[in-house]
PDB file of C-alpha atoms and ligand atoms in Angstrom:
ATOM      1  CA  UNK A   4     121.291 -10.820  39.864  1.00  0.00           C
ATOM      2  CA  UNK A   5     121.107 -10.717  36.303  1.00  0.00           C
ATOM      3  CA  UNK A   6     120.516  -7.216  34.473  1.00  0.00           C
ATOM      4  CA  UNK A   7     116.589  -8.226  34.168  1.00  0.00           C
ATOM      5  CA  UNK A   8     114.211  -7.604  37.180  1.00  0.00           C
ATOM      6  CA  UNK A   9     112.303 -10.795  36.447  1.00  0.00           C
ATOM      7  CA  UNK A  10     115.104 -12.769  34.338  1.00  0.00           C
ATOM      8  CA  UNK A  11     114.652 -16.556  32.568  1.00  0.00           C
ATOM      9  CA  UNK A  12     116.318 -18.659  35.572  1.00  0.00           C
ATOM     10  CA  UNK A  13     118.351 -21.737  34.761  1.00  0.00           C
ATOM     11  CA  UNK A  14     119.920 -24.827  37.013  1.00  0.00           C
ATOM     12  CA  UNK A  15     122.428 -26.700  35.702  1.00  0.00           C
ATOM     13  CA  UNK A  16     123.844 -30.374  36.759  1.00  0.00           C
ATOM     14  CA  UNK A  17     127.127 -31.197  35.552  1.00  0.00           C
ATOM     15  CA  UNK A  18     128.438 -27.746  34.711  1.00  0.00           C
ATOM     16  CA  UNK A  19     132.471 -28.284  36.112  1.00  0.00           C
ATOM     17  CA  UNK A  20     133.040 -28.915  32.594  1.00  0.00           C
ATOM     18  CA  UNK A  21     132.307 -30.217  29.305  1.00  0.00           C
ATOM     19  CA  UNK A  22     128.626 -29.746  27.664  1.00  0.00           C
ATOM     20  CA  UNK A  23     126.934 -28.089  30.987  1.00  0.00           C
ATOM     21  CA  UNK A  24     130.079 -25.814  31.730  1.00  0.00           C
ATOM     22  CA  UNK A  25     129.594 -24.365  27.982  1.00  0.00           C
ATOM     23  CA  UNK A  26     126.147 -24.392  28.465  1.00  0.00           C
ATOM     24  CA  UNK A  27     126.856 -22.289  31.455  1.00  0.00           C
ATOM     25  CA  UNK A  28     128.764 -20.001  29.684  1.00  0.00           C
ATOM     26  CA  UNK A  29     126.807 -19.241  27.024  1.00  0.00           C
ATOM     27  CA  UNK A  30     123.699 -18.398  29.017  1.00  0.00           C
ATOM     28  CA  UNK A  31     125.717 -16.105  30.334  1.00  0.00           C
ATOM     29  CA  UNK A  32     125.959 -13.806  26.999  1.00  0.00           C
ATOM     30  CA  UNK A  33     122.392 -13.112  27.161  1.00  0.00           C
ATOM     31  CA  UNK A  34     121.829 -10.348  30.172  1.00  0.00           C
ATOM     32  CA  UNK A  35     118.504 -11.909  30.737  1.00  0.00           C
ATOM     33  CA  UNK A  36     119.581 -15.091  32.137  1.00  0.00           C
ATOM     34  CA  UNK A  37     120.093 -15.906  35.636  1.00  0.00           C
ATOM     35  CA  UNK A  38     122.142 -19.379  35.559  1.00  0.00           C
ATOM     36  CA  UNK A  39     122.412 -21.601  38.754  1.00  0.00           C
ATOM     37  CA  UNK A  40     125.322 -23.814  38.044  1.00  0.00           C
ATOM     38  CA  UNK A  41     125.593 -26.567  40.113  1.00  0.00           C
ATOM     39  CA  UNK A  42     128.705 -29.163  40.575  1.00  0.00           C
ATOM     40  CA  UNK A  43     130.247 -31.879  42.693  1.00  0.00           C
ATOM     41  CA  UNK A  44     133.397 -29.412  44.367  1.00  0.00           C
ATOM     42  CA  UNK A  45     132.551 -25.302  43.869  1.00  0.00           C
ATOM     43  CA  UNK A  46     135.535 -25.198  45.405  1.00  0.00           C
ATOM     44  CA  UNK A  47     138.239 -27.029  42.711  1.00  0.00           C
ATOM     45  CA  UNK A  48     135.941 -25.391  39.767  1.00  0.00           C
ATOM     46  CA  UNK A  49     138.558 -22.835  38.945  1.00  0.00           C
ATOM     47  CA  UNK A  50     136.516 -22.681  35.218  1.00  0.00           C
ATOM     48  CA  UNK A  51     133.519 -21.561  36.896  1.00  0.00           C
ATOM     49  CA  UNK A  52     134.893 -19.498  39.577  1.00  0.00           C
ATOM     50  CA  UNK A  53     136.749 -17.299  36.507  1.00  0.00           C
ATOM     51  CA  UNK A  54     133.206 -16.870  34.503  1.00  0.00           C
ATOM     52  CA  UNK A  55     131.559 -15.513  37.648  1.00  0.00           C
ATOM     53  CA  UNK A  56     134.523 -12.925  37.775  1.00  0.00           C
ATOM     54  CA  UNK A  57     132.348 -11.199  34.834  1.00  0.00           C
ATOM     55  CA  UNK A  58     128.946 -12.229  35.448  1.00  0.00           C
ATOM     56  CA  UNK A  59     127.891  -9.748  37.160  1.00  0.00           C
ATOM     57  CA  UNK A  60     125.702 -11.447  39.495  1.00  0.00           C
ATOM     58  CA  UNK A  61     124.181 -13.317  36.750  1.00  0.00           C
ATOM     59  CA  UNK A  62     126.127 -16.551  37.869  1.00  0.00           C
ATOM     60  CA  UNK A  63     125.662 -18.662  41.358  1.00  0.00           C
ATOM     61  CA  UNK A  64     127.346 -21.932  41.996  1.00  0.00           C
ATOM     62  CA  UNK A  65     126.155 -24.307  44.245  1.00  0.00           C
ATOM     63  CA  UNK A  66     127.099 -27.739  45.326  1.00  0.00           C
ATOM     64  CA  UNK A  67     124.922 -30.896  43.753  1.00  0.00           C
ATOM     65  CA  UNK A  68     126.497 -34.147  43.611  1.00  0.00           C
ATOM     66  CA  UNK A  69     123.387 -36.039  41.890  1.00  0.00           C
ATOM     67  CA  UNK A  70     124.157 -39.129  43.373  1.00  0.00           C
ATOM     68  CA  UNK A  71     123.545 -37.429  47.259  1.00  0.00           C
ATOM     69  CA  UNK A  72     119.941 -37.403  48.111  1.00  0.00           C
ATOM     70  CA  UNK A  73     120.523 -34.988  51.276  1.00  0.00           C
ATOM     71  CA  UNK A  74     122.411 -33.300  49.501  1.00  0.00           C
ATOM     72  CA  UNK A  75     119.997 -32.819  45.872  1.00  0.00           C
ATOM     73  CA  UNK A  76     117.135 -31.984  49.082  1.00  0.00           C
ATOM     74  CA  UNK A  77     119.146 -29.406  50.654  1.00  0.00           C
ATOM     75  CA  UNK A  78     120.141 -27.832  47.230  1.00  0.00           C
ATOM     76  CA  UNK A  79     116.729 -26.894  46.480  1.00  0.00           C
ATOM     77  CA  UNK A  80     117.009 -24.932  49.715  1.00  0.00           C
ATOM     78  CA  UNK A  81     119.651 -22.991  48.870  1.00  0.00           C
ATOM     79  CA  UNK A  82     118.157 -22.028  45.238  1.00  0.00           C
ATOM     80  CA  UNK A  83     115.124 -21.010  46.733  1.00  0.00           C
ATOM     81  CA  UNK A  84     116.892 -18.421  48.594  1.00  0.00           C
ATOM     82  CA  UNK A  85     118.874 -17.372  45.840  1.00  0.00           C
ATOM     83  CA  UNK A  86     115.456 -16.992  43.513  1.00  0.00           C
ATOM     84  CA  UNK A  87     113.593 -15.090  46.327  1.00  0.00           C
ATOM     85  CA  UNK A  88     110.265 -14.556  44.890  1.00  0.00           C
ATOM     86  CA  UNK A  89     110.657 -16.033  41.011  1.00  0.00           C
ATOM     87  CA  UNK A  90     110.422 -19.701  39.925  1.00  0.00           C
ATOM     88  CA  UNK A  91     112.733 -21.430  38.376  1.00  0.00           C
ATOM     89  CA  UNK A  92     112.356 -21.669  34.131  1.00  0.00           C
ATOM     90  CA  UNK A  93     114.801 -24.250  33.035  1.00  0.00           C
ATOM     91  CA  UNK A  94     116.048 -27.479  34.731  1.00  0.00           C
ATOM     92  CA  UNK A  95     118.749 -28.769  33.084  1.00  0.00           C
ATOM     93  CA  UNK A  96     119.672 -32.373  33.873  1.00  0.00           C
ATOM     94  CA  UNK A  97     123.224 -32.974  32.406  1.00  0.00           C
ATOM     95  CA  UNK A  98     125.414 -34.729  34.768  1.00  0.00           C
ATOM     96  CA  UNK A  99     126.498 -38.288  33.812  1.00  0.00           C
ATOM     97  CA  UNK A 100     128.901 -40.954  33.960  1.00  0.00           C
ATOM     98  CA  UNK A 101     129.969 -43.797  31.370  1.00  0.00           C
ATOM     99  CA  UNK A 102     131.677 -46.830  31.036  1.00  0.00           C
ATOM    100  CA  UNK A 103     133.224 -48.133  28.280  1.00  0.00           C
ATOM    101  CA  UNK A 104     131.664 -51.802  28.875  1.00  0.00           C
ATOM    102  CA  UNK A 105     129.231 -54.277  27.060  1.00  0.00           C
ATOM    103  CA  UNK A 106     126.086 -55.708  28.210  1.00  0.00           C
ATOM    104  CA  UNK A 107     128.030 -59.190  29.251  1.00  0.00           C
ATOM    105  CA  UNK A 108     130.836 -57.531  31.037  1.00  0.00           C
ATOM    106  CA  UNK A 109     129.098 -55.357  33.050  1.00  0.00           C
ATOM    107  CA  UNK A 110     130.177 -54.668  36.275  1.00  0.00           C
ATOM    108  CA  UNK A 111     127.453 -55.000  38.175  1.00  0.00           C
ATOM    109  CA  UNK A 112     128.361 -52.152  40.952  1.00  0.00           C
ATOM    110  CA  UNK A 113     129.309 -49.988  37.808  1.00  0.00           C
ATOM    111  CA  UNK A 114     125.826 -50.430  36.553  1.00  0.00           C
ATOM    112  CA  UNK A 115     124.486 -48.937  39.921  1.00  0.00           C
ATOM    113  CA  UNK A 116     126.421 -45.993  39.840  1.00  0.00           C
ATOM    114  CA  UNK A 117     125.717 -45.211  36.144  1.00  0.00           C
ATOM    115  CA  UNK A 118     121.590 -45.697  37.052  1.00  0.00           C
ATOM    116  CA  UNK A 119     122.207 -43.536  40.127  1.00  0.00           C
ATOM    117  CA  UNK A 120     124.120 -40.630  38.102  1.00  0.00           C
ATOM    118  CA  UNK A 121     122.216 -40.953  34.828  1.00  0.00           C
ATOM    119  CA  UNK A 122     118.833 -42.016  36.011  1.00  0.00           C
ATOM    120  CA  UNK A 123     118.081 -41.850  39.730  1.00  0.00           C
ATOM    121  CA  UNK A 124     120.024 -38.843  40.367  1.00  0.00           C
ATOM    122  CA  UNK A 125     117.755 -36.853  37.327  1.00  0.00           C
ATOM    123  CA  UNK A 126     114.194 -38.140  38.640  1.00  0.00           C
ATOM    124  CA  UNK A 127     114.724 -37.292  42.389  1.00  0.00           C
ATOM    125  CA  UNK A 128     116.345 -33.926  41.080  1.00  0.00           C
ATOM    126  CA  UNK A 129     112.942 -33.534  39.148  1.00  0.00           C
ATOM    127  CA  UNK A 130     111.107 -34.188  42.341  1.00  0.00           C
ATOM    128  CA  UNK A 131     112.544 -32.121  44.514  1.00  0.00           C
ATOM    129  CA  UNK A 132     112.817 -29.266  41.869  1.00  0.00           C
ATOM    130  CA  UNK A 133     108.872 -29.673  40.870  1.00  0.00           C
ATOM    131  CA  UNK A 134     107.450 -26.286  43.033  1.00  0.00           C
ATOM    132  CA  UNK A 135     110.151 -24.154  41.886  1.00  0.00           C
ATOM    133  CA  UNK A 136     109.044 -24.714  38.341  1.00  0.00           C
ATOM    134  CA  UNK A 137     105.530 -24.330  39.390  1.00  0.00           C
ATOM    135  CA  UNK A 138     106.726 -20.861  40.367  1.00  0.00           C
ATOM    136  CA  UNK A 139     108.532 -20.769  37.178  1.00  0.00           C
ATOM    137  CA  UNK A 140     107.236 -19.071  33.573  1.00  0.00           C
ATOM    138  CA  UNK A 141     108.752 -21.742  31.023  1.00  0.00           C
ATOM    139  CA  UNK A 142     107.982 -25.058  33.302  1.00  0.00           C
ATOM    140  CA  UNK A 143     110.852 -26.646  30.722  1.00  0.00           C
ATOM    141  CA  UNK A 144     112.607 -29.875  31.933  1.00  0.00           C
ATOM    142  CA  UNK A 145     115.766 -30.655  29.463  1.00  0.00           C
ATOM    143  CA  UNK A 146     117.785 -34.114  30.489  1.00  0.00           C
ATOM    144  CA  UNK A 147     120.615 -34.098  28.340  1.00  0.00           C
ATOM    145  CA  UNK A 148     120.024 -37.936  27.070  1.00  0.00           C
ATOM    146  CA  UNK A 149     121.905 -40.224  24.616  1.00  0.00           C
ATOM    147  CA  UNK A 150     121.652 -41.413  21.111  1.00  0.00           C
ATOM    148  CA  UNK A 151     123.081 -44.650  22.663  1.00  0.00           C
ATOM    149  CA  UNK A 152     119.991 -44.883  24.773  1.00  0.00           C
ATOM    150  CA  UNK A 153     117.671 -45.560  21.728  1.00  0.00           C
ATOM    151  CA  UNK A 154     116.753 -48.676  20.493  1.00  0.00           C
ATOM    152  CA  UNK A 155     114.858 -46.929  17.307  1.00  0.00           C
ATOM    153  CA  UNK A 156     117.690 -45.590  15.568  1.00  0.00           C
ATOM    154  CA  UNK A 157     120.536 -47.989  17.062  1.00  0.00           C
ATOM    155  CA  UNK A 158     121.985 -48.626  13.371  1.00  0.00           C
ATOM    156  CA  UNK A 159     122.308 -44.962  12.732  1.00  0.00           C
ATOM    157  CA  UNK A 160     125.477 -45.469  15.503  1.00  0.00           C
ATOM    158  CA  UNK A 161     128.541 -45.026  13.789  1.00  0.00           C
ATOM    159  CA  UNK A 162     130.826 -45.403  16.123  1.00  0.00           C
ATOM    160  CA  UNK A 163     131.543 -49.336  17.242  1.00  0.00           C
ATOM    161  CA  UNK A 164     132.469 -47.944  20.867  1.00  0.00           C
ATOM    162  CA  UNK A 165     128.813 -46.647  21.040  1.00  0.00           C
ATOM    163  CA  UNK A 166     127.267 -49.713  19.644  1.00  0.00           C
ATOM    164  CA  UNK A 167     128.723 -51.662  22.031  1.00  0.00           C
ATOM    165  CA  UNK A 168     127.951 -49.809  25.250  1.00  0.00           C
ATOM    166  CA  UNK A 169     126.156 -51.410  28.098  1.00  0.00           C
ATOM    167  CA  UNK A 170     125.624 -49.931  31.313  1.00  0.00           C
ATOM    168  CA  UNK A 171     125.530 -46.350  29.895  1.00  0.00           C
ATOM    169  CA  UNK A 172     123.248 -47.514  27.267  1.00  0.00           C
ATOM    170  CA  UNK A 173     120.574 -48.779  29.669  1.00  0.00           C
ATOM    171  CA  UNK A 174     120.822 -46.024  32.197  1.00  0.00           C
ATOM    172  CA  UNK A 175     119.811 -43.425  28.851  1.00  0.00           C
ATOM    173  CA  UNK A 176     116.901 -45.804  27.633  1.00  0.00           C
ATOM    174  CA  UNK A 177     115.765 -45.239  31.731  1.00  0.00           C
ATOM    175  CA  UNK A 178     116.619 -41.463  31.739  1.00  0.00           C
ATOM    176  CA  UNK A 179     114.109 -41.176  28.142  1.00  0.00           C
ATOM    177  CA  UNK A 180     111.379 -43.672  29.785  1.00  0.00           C
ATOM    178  CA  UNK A 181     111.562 -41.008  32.739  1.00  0.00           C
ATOM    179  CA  UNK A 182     110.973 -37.904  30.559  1.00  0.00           C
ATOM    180  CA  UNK A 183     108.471 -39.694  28.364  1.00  0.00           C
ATOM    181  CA  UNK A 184     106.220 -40.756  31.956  1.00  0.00           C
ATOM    182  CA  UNK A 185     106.586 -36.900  33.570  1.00  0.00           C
ATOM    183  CA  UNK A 186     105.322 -35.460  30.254  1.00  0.00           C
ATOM    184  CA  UNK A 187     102.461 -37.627  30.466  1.00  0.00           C
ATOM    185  CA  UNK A 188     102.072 -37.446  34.642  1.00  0.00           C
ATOM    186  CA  UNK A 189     102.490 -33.619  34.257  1.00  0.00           C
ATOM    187  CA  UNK A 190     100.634 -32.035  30.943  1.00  0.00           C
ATOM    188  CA  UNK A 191     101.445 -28.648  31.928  1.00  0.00           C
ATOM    189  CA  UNK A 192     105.471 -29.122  32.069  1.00  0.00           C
ATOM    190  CA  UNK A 193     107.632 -29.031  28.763  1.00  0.00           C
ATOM    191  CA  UNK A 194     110.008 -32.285  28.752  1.00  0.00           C
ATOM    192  CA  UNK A 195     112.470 -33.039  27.034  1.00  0.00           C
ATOM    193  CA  UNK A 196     115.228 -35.805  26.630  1.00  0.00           C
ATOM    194  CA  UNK A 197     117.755 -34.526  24.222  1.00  0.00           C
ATOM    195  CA  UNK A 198     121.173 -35.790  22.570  1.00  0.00           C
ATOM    196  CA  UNK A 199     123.523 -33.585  22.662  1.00  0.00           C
ATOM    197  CA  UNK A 200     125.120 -35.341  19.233  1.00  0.00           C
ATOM    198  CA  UNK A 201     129.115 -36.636  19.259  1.00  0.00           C
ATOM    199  CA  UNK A 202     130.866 -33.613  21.634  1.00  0.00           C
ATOM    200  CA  UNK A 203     134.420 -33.574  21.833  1.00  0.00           C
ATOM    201  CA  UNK A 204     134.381 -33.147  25.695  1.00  0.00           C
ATOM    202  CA  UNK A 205     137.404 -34.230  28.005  1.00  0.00           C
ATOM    203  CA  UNK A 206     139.914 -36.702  26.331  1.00  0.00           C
ATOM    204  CA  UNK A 207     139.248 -40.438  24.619  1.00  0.00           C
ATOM    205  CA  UNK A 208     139.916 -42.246  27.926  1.00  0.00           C
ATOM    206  CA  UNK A 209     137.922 -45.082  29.484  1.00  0.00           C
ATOM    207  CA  UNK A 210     136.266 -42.093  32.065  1.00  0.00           C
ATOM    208  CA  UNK A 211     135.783 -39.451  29.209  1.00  0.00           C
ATOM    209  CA  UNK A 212     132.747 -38.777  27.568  1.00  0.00           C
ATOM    210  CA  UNK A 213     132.869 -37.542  24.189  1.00  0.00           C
ATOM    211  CA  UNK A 214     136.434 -37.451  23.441  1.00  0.00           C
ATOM    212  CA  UNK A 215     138.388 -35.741  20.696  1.00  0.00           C
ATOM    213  CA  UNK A 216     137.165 -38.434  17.903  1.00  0.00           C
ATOM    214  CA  UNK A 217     133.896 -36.325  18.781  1.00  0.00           C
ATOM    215  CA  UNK A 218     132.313 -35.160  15.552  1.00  0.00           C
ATOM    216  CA  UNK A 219     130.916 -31.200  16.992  1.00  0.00           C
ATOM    217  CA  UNK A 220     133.030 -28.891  19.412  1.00  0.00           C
ATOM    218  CA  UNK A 221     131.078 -28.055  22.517  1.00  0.00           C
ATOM    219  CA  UNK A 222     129.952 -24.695  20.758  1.00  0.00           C
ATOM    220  CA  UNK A 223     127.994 -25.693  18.335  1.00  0.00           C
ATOM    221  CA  UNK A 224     125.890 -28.608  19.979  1.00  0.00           C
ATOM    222  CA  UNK A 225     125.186 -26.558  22.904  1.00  0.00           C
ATOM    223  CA  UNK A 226     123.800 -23.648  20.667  1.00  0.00           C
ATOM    224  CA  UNK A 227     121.813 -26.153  19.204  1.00  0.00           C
ATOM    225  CA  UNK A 228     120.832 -27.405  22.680  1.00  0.00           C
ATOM    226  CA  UNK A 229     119.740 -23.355  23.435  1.00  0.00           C
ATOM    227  CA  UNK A 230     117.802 -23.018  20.343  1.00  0.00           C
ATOM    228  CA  UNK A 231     116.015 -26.335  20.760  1.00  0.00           C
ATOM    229  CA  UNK A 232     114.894 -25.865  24.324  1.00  0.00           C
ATOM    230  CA  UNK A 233     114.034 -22.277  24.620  1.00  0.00           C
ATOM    231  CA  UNK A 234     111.752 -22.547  21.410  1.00  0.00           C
ATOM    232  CA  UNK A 235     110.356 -25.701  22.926  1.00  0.00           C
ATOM    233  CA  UNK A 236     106.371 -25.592  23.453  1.00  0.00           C
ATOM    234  CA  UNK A 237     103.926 -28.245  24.580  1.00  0.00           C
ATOM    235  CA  UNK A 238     103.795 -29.918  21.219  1.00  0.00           C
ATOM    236  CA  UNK A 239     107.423 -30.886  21.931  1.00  0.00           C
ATOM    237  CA  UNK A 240     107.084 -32.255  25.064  1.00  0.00           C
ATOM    238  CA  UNK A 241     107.907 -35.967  25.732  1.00  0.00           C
ATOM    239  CA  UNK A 242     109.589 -36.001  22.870  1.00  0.00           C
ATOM    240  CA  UNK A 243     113.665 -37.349  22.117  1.00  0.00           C
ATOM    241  CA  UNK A 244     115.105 -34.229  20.585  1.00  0.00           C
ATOM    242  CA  UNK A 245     118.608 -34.009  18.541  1.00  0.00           C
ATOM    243  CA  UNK A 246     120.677 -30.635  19.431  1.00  0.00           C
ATOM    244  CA  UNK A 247     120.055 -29.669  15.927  1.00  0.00           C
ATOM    245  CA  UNK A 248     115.886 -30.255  16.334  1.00  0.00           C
ATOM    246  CA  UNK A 249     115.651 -33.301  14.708  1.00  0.00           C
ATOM    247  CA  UNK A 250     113.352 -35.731  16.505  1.00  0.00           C
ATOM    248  CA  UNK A 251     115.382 -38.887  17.313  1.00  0.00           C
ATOM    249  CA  UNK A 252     113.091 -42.341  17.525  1.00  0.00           C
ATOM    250  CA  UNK A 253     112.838 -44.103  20.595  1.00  0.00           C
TER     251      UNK A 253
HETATM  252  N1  NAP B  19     130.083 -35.734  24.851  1.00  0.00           N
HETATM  253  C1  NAP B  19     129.307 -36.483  24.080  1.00  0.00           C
HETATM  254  O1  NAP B  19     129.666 -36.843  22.949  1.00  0.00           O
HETATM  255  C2  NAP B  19     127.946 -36.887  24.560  1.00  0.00           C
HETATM  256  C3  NAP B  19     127.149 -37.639  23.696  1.00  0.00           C
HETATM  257  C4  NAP B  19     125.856 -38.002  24.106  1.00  0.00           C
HETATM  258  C5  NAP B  19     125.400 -37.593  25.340  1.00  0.00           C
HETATM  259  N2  NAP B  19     126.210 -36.870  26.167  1.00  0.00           N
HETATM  260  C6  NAP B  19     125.648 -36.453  27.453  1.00  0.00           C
HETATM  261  O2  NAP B  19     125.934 -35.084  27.680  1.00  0.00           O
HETATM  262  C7  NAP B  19     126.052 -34.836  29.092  1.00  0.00           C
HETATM  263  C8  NAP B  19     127.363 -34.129  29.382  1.00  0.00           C
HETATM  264  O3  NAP B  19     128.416 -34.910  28.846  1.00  0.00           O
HETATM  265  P1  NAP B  19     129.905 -34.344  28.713  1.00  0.00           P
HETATM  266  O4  NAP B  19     130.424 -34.842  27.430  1.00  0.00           O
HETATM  267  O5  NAP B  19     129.955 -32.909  29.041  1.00  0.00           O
HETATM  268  O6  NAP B  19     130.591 -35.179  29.886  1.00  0.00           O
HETATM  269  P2  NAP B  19     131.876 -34.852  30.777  1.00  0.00           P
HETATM  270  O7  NAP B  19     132.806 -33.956  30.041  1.00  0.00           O
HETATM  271  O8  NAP B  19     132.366 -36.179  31.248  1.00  0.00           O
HETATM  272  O9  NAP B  19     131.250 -34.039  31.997  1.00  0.00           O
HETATM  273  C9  NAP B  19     130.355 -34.679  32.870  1.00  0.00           C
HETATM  274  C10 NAP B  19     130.019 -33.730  33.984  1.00  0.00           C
HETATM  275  O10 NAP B  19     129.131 -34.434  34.871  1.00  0.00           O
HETATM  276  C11 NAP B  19     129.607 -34.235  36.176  1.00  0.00           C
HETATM  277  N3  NAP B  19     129.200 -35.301  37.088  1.00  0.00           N
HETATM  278  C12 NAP B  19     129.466 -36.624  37.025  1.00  0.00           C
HETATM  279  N4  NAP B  19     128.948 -37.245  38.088  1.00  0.00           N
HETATM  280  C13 NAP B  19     128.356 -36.299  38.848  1.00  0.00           C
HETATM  281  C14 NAP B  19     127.663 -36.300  40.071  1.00  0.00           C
HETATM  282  N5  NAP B  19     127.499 -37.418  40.778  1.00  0.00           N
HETATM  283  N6  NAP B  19     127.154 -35.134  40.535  1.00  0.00           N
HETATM  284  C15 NAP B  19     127.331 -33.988  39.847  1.00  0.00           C
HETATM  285  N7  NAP B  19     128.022 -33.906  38.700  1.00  0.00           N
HETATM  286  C16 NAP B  19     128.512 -35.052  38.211  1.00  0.00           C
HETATM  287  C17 NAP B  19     131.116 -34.168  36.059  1.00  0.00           C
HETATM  288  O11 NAP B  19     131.638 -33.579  37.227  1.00  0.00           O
HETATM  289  P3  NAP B  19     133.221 -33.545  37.575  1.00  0.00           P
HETATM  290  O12 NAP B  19     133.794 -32.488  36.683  1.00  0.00           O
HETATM  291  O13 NAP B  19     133.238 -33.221  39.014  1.00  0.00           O
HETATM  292  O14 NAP B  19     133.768 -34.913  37.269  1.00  0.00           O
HETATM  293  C18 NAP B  19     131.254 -33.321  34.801  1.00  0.00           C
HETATM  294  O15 NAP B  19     131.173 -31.957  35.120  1.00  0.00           O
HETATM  295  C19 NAP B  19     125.933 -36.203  29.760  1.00  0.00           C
HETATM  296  O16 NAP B  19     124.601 -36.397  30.180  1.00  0.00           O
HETATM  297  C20 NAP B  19     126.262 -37.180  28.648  1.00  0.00           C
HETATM  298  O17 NAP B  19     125.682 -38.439  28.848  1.00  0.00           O
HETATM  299  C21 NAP B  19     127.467 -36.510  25.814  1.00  0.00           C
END
């Protein structure tokens, strides 16, 4: 448990590494955080099995591949246990693939993993997560979204990589649709789709995300991304949020 008796709970996708693993880590520096961080193999996560070392309790990891419905079911199981009585305050939506494809060379099969990662695996996590944030105090949905996913402010894209994305692309329009339609199916939730801007994550490969061309290290967008979302009220909701605050158009 975290040093609080009744601490701000958060849940995590994606948090082996890259944006949700710093994310992770810097929840972790404020004692009244409880952090659920959730990821495809506990077992190989050698980052996040270190930063429990020195949690103190503060830190559980669980298994969620996003693209396993049984498995995103049973998870919510296993939270529940670890919450006891409290609710959960933060849902954190930040696993996702890409591809570094156009919209007329799509592979088709490619597309339906990217939906299932970036879009299905986010609304049936949101489902399935909905009474725990009932339970919860802050009610906050975040799904860590995409610049790329915006047809608004498509020429601000500098990069010609990101212009050019397809499958990825359409999967973060979906992912923004989705938190625009539960803001408006569910008044009393905050939601929020947010970019986390350029991140050098991982390496510049055709699997990587952000890549060391990124323009912000990990630290400073996922500050951002803490700042933004925990000062986040009801006015924000449904909105498409940059780390820094600035409201991106649709
Ligand atoms: N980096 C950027 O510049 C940038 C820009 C805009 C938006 N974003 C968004 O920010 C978020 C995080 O990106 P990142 O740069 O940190 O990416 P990353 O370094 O590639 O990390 C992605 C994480 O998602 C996990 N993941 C992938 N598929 C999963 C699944 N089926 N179930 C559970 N976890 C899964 C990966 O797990 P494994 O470690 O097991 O592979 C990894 O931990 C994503 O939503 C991305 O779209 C990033």
């Amino acid at each position: 448990m975290s040093s609080t008796a009744c601490p701000t709970t958060w849940l995590v996708t994606g948090a082996n590494r890259g944006i949700g693993f710093e994310l992770v880590k810097q929840l972790l520096e404020s004692p009244d955080n409880l952090v659920i961080a959730t990821c495809r193999n506990p077992e190989k996560s050698t980052a996040l099995s270190e930063l429990k070392k020195s949690a103190e309790g503060a830190l559980h990891i669980i298994r969620l591949d996003v693209t396993d419905f049984a498995n995103v079911r049973a998870s919510a199981k296993e939270v529940e246990t670890i919450l006891g009585d409290i609710g959960l305050d933060y849902l954190v939506n930040n696993a996702a693939i890409v591809a570094w494809d156009s919209v007329f060379d799509m592979d088709p099969e490619k597309l339906v993993d990217i939906l299932r990662t970036n879009t299905v695996g986010p609304a049936l996590i949101s489902q399935v997560y909905l009474p725990l944030l009932e339970k919860g105090r802050a009610k906050k949905i975040l799904h860590i979204s995409s610049q790329a996913g915006s047809m608004a402010s498509f020429e601000e894209l500098i990069a010609e990589e990101h212009r050019k994305l397809g499958a990825y692309a359409l999967s973060k329009a979906a992912l923004n649709m989705l938190a625009y339609k539960q803001k408006v199916a569910r008044p009393d939730l905050i939601v929020i789709a947010l970019c986390p801007g350029w991140v050098k994550t991982g390496k510049y490969s055709m699997q990587d995300m952000g890549g060391e061309k990124g323009l912000l290290q990990p630290e400073e967008s996922i500050a951002g991304i803490i700042k933004v979302t925990t000062s986040a009220t009801s006015a924000d909701s449904g909105k498409f949020l940059r780390y820094n605050g600035e409201e991106i158009p649709w």
